[in-house]
mmCIF file of C-alpha atoms in Angstrom:
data_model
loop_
_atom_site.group_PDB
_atom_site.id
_atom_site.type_symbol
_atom_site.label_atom_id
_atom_site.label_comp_id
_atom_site.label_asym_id
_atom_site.label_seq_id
_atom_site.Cartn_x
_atom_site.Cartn_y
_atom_site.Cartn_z
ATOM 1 C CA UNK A 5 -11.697 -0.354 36.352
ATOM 2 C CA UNK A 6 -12.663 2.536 38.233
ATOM 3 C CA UNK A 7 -15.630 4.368 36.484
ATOM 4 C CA UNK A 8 -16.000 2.368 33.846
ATOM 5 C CA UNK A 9 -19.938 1.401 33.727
ATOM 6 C CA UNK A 10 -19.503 -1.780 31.324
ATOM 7 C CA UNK A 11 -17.220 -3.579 33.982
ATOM 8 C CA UNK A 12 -18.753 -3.549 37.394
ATOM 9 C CA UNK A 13 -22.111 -5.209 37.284
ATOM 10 C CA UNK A 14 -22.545 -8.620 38.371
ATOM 11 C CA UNK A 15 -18.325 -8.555 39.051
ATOM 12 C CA UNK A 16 -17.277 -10.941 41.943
ATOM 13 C CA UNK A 17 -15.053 -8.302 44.488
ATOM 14 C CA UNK A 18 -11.800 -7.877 43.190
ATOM 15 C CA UNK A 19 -9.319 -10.191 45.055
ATOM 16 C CA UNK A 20 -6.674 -7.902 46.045
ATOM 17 C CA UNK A 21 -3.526 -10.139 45.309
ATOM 18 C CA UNK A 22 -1.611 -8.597 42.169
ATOM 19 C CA UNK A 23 -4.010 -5.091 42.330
ATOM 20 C CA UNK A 24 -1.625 -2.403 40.995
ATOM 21 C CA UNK A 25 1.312 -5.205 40.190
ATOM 22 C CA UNK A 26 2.773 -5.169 36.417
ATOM 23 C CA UNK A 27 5.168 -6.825 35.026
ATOM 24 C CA UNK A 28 5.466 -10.654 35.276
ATOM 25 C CA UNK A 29 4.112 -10.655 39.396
ATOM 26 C CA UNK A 30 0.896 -8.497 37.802
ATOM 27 C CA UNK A 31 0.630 -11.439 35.330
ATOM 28 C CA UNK A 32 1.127 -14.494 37.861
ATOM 29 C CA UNK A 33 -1.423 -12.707 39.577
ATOM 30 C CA UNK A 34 -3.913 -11.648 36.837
ATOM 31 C CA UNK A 35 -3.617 -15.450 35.833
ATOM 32 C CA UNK A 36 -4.085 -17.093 39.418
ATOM 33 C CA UNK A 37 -7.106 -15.365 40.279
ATOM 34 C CA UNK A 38 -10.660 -16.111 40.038
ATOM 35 C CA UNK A 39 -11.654 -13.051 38.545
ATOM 36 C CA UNK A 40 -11.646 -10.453 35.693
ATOM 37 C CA UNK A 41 -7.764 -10.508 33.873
ATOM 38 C CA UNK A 42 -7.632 -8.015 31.237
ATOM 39 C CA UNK A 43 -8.843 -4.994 33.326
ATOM 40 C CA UNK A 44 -10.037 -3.738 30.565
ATOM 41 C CA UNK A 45 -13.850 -3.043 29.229
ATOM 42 C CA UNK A 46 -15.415 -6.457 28.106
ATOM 43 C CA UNK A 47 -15.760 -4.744 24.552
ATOM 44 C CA UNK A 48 -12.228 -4.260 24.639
ATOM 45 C CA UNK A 49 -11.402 -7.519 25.263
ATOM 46 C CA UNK A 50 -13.568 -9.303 22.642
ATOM 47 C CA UNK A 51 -12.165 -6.784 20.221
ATOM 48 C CA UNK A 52 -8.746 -8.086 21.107
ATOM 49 C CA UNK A 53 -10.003 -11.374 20.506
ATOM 50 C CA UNK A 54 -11.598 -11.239 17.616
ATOM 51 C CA UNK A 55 -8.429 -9.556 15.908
ATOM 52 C CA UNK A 56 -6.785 -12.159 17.247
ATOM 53 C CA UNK A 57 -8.877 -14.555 15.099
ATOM 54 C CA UNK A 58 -8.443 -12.453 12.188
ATOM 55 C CA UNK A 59 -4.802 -12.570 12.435
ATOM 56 C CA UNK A 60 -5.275 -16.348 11.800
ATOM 57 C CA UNK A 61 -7.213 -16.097 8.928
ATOM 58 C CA UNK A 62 -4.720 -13.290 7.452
ATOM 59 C CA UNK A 63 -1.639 -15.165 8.581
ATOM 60 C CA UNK A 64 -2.672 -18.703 6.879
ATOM 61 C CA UNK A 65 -4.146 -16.383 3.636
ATOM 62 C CA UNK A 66 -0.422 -15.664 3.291
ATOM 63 C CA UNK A 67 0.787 -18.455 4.298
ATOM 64 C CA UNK A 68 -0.915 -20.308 1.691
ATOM 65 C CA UNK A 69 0.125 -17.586 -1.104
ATOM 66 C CA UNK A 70 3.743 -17.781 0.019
ATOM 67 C CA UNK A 71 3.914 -21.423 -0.440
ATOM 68 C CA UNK A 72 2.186 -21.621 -3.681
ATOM 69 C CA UNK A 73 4.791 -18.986 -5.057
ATOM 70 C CA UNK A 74 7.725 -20.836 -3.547
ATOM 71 C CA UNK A 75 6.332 -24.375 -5.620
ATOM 72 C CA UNK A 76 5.433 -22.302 -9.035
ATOM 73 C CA UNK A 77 7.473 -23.620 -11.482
ATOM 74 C CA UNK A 78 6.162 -20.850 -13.701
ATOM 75 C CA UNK A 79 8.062 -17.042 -13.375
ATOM 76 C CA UNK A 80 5.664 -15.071 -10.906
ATOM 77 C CA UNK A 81 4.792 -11.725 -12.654
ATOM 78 C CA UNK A 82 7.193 -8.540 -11.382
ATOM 79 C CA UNK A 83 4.579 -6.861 -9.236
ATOM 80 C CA UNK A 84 6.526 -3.493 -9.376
ATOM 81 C CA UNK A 85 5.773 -3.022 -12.796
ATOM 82 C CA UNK A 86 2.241 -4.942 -12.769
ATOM 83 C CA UNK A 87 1.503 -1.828 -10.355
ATOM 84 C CA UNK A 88 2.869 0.617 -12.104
ATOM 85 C CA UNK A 89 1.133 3.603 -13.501
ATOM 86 C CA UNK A 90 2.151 6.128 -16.408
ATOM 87 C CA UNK A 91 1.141 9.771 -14.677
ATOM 88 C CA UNK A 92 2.265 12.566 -17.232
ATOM 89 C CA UNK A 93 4.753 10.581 -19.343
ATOM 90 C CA UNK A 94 6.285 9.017 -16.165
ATOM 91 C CA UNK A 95 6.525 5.448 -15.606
ATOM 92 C CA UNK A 96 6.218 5.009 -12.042
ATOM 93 C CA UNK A 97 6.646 1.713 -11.013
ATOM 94 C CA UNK A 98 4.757 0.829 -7.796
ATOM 95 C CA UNK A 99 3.410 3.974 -7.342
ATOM 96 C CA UNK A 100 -0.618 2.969 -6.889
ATOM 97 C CA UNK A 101 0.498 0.721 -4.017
ATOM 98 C CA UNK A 102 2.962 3.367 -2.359
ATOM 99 C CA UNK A 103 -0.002 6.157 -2.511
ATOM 100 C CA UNK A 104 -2.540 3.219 -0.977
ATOM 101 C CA UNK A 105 -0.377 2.860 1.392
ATOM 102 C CA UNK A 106 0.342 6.817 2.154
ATOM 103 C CA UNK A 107 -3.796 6.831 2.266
ATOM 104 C CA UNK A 108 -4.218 3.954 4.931
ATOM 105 C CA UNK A 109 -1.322 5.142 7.367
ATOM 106 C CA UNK A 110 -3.005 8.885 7.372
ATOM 107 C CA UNK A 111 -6.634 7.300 7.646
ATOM 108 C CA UNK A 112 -4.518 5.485 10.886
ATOM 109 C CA UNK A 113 -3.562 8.595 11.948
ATOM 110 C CA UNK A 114 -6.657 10.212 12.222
ATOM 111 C CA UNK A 115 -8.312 7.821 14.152
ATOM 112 C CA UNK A 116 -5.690 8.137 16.737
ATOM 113 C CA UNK A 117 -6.435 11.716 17.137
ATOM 114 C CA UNK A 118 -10.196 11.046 16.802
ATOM 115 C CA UNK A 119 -9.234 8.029 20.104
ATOM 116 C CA UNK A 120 -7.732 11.063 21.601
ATOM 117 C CA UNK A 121 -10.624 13.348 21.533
ATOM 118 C CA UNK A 122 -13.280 10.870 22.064
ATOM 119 C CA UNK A 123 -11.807 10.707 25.775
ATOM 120 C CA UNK A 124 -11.535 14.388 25.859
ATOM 121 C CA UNK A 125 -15.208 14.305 25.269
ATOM 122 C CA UNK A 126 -14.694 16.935 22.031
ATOM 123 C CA UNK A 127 -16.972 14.496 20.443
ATOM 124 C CA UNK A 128 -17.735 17.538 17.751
ATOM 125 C CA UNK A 129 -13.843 16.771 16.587
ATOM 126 C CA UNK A 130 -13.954 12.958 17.754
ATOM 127 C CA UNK A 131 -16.841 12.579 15.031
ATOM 128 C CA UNK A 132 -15.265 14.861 12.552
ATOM 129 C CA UNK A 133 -11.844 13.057 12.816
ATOM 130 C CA UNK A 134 -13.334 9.716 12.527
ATOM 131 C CA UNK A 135 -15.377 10.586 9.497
ATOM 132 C CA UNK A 136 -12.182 11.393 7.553
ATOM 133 C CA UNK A 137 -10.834 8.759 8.597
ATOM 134 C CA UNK A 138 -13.958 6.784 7.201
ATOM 135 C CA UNK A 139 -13.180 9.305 3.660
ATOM 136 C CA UNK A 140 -9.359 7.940 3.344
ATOM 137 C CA UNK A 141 -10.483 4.590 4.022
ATOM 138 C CA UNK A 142 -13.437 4.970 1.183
ATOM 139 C CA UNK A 143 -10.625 6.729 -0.793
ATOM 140 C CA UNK A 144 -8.374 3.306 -0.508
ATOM 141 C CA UNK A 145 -11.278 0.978 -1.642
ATOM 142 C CA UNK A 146 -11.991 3.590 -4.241
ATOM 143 C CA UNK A 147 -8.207 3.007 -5.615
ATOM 144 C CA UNK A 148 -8.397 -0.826 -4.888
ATOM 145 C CA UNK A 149 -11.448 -0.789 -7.056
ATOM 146 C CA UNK A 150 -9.434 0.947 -9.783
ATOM 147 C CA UNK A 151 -6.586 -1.309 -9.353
ATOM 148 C CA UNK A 152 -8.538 -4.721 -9.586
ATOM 149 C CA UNK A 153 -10.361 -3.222 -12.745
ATOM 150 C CA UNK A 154 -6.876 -2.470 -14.648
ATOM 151 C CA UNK A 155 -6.063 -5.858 -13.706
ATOM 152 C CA UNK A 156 -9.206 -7.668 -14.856
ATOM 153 C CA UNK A 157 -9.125 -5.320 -18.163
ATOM 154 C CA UNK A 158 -5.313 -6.684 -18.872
ATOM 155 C CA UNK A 159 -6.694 -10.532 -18.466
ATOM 156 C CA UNK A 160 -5.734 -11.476 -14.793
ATOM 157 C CA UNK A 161 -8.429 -13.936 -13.596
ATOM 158 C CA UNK A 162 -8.071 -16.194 -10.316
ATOM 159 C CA UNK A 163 -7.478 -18.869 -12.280
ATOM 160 C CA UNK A 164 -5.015 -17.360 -14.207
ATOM 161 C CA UNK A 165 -2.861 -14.341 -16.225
ATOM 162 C CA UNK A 166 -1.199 -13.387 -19.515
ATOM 163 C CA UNK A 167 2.253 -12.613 -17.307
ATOM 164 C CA UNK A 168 3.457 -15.775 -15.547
ATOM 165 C CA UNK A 169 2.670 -17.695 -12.972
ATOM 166 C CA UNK A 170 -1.710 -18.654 -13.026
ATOM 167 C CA UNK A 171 -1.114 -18.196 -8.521
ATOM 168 C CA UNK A 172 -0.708 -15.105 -9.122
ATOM 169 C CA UNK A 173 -3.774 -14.061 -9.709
ATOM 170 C CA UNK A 174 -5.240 -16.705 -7.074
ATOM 171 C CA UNK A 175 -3.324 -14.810 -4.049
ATOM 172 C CA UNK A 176 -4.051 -10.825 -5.632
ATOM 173 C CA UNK A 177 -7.629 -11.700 -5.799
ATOM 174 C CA UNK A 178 -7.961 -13.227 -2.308
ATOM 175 C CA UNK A 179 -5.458 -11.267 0.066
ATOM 176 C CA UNK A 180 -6.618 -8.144 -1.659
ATOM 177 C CA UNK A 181 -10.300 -8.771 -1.274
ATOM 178 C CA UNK A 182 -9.985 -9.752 1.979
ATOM 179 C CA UNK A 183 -8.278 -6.813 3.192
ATOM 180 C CA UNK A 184 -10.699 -4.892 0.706
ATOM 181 C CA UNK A 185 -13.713 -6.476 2.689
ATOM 182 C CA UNK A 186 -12.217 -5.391 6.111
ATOM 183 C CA UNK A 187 -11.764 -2.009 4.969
ATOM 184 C CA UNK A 188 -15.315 -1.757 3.426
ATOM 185 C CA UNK A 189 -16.944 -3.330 6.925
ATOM 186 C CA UNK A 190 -14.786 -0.686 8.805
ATOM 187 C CA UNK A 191 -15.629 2.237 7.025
ATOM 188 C CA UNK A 192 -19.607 1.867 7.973
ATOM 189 C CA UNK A 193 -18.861 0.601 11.365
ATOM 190 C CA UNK A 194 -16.555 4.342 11.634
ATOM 191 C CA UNK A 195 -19.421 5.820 10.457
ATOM 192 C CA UNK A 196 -21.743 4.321 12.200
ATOM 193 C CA UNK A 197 -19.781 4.831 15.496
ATOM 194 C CA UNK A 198 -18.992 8.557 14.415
ATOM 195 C CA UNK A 199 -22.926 9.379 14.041
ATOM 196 C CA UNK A 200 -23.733 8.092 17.432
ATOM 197 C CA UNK A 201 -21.050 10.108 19.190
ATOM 198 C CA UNK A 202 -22.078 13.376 17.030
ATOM 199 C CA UNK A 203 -26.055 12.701 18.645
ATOM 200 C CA UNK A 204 -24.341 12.560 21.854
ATOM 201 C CA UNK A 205 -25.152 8.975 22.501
ATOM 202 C CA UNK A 206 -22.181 8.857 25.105
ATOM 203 C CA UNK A 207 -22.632 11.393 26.842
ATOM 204 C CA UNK A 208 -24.666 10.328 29.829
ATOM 205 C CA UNK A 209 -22.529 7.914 30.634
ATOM 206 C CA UNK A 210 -19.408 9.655 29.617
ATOM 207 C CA UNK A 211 -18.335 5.908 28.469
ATOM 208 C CA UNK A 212 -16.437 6.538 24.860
ATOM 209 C CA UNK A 213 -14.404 3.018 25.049
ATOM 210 C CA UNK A 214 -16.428 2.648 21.455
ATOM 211 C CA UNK A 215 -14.060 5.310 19.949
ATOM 212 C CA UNK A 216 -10.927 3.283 20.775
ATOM 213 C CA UNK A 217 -12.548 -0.372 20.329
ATOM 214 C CA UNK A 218 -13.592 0.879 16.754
ATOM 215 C CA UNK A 219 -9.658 2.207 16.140
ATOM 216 C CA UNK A 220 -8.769 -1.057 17.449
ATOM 217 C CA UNK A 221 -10.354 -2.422 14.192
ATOM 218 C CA UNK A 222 -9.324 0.133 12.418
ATOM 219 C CA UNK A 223 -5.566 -0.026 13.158
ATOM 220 C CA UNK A 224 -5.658 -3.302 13.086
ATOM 221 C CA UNK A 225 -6.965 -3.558 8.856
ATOM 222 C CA UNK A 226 -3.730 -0.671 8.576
ATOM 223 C CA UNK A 227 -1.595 -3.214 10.261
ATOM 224 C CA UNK A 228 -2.673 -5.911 7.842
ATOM 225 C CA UNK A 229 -2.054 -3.991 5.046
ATOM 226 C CA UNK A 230 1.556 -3.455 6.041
ATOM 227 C CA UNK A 231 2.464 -7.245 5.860
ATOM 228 C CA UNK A 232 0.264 -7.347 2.543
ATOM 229 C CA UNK A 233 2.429 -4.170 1.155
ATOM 230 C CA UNK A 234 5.735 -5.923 2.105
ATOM 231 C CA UNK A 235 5.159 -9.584 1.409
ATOM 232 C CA UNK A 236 2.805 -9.557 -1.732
ATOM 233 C CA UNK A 237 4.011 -6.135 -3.359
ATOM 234 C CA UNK A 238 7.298 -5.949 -2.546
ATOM 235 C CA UNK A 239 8.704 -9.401 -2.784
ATOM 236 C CA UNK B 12 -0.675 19.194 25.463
ATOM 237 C CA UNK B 13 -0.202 18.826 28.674
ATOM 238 C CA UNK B 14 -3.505 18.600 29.363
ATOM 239 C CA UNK B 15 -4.002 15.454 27.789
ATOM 240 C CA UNK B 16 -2.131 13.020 30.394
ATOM 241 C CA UNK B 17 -3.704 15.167 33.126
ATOM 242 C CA UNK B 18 -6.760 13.241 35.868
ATOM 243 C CA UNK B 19 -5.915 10.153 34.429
ATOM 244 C CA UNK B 20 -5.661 7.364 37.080
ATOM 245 C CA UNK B 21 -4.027 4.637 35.577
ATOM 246 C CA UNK B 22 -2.706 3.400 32.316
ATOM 247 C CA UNK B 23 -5.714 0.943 33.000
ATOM 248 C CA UNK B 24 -8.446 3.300 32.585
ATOM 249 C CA UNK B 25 -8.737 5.288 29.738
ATOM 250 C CA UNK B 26 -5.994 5.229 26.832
ATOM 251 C CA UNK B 27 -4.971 8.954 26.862
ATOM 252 C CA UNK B 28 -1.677 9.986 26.093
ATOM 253 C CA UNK B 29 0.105 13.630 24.142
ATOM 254 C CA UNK B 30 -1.330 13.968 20.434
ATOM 255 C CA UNK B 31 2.694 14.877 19.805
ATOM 256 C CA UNK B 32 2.769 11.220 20.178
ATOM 257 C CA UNK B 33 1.114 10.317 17.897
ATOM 258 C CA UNK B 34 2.372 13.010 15.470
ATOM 259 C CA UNK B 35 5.762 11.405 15.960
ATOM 260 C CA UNK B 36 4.808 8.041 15.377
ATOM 261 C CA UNK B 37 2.181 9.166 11.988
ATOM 262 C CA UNK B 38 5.568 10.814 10.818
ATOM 263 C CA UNK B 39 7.805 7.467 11.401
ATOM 264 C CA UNK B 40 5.198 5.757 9.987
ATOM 265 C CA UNK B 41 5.580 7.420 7.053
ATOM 266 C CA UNK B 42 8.823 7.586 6.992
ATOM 267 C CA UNK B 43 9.468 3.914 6.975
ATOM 268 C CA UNK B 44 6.653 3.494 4.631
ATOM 269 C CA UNK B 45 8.981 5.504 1.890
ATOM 270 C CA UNK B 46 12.159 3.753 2.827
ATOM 271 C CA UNK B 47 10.427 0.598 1.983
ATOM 272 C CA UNK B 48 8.915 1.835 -1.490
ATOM 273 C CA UNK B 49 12.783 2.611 -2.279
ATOM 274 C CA UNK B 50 13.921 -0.910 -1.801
ATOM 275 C CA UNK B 51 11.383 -1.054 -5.266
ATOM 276 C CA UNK B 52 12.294 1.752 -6.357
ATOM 277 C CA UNK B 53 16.548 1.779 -6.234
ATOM 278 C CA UNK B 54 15.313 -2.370 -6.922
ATOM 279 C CA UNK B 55 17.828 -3.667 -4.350
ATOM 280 C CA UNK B 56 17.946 -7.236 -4.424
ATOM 281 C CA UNK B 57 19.242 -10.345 -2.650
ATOM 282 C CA UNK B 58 19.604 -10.656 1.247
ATOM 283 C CA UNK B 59 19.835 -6.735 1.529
ATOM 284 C CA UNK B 60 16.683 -6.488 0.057
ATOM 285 C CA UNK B 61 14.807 -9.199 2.054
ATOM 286 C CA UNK B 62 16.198 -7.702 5.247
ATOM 287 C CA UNK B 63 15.419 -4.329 4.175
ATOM 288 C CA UNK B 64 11.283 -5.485 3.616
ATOM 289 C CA UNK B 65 11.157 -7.141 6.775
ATOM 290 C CA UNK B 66 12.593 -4.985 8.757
ATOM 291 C CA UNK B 67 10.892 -1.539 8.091
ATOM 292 C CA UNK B 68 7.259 -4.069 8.206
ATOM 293 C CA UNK B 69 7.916 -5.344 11.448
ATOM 294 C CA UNK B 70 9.138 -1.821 12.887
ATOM 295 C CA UNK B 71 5.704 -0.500 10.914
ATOM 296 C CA UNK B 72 4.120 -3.503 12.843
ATOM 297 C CA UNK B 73 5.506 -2.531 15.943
ATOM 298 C CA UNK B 74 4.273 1.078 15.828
ATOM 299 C CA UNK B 75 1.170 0.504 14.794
ATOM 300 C CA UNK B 76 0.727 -2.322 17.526
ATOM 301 C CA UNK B 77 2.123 -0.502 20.289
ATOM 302 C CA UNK B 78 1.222 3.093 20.311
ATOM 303 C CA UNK B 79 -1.664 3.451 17.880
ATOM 304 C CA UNK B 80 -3.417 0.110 19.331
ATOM 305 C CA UNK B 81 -2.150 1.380 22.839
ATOM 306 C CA UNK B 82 -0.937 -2.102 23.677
ATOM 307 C CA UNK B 83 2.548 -1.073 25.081
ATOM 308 C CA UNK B 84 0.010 0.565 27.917
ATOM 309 C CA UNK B 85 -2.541 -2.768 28.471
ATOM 310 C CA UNK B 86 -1.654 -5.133 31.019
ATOM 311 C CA UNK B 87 1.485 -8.008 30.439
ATOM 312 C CA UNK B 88 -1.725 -10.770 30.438
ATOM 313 C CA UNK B 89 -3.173 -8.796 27.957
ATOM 314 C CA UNK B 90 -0.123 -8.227 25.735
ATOM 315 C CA UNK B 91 0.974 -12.137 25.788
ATOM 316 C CA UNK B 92 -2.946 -13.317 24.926
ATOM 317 C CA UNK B 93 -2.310 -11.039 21.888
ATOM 318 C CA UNK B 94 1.295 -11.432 21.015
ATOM 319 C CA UNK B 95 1.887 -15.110 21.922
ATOM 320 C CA UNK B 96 -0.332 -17.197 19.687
ATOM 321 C CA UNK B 97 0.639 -15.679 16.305
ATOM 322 C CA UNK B 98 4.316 -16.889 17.098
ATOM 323 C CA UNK B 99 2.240 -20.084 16.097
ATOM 324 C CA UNK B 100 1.729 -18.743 12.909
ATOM 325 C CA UNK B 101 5.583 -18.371 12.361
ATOM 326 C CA UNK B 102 5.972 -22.098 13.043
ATOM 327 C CA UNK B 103 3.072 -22.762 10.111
ATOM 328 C CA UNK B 104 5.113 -20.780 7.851
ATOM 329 C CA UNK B 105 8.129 -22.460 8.579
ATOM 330 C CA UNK B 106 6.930 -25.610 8.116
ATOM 331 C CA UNK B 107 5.324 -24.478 4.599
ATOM 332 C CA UNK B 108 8.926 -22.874 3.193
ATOM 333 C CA UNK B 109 10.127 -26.616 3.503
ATOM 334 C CA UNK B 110 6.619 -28.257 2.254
ATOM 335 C CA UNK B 111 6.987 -25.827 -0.405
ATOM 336 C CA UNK B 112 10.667 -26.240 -1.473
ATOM 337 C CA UNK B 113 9.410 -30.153 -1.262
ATOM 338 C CA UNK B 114 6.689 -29.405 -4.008
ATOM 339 C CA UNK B 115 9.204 -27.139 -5.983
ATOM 340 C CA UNK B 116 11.576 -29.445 -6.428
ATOM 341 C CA UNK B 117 8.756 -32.612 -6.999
ATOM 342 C CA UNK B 118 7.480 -30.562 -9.689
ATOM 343 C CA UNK B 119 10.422 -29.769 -11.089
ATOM 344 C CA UNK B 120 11.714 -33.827 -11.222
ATOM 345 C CA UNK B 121 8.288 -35.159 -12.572
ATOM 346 C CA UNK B 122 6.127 -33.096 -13.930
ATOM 347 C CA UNK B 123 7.327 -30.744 -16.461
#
């Protein structure tokens, strides 16, 4: 709480049951009171939330793609070869996937650092880090845009494909887009974010919560991407 | 970097912890992101497979969650309000194996 700016205008005084307590007596407590629970800034919280909500809409997009694969009657197309790639005479199978997925966790790991510097206030290298983290994330739609083309060019449509099952195409085109859409919205909000702590935005108030609320997002469109990578590519 | 965990209050007010940290966990990250491109690659299949993939995604999940999200570090009130309700989701995927085996099967009497 303590010198955080967003948190302590208009608060009722803190009740002093539970202050300091973790664990499930911190909880009891947290819950019980009449006051602020998460202790953390409001922008935190409604980040929390709202990735919350999105893990609903993610969770019931695969969901629904699970069950329709489960009731095809028709064979579902090997995805390790529909994603596989020919690179200098090798047939790689997978291997567009496996380097998407190389290029998110790295993009994840530089927003860490750029969290990490943010509250360091080295907001030259906070901004830096979170604009390549913005590049690897343009650099993943850049290959998902590639993918989705190769896939369009060999016939797959949502309402069908010349390899098995018509779902197929159905769940690649949604779940994929989806994500594809997060990643998009996330790489201007980074940016956006980044420019404002390069001016020096934050400074006066020394408040850089923005940093971590926009890795929040950020970590959060990696995270999806790990159920997409094992349940849609590697099943 | 020791001077990253230094004058900071409480786990409550700013999420600061070693950049080794997170160097560790971008390396296990990785790491578990190529042992689950060999279960494709070696093509494993069966129950050793299906383990495998779920496994190394919820331990990816876990990492990701936990230290790069910070939520090991938030509150317990915080933590269930984000962990609890998706167990939800677990019970609607459940319930759609079985709806789905239904349709598999109903499809498979009467309409091919």
């Amino acid at each position: 709480m303590g010198g955080d700016g967003a948190t302590t205008a208009g608060q009722a005084p803190q009740a002093s049951a539970g202050e300091g307590q973790g664990g499930w007596h911190g909880l009891a407590a947290d819950l019980a009171g009449d006051r602020q629970m998460f202790r953390v800034s409001w922008g935190k919280a409604m980040m929390w939330i709202f990735l919350l909500s999105d893990t609903f809409i993610f969770g019931s997009f695969l969901t629904g793609y699970m069950s329709v694969r489960i009731a095809a009657t028709t064979p579902w197309p090997n995805p390790s070869e529909v994603f596989a790639l020919t690179i200098a005479g090798q047939h790689l199978p997978l291997i567009l996937i496996a380097v998407m997925t190389f290029v998110l966790i790295t993009s994840s790991g530089t927003m860490a650092l750029a969290v990490n510097y943010a509250y360091r206030r080295e907001r030259g290298r906070c901004a830096a880090l979170m604009m390549t983290t913005a590049a690897f994330g343009a650099l993943f739609v850049g290959m998902q845009a590639f993918e989705w083309s190769k896939l369009i060019a060999e016939g797959v449509r949502p309402w069908g494909n010349p390899m098995g099952s018509a779902q197929f195409g159905a769940s690649f085109f949604m779940i994929t887009g989806f994500h594809g859409m997060h990643v998009t919205a996330g790489v201007i909000y980074l940016l956006v974010v980044a420019r404002r702590v390069l001016a020096g935005r934050y400074e006066s108030t020394g408040n850089y919560d923005i940093v971590e609320i926009a890795g929040l997002y950020w970590h959060f469109v990696d995270l999806v991407w790990v159920f997409i990578f094992a349940l849609f590519y590697l099943w | 970097m020791s001077t990253a965990t230094e004058a900071v209050p409480a786990a409550d007010a700013h999420q600061q912890h070693p950049l080794g940290l997170y160097f560790k966990i971008w390396g296990l990250l990785f790491l578990l992101s190529a042992l689950s491109y060999m279960v494709d690659v070696f093509q494993l299949q069966g129950a050793l497979r299906w383990t495998l993939i779920v496994a190394l995604m919820l331990a990816k999940a876990g990492l990701i969650v936990a230290v790069f999200m910070h939520l090991r570090w938030e509150r317990l009130v915080l933590i269930c309000v984000v962990v609890v309700p998706p167990a939800a989701l677990l019970v609607l995927a459940g319930l759609m194996v079985l709806e789905s085996d239904y349709v598999f099967t109903a499809r498979m009497l009467y309409f091919r």
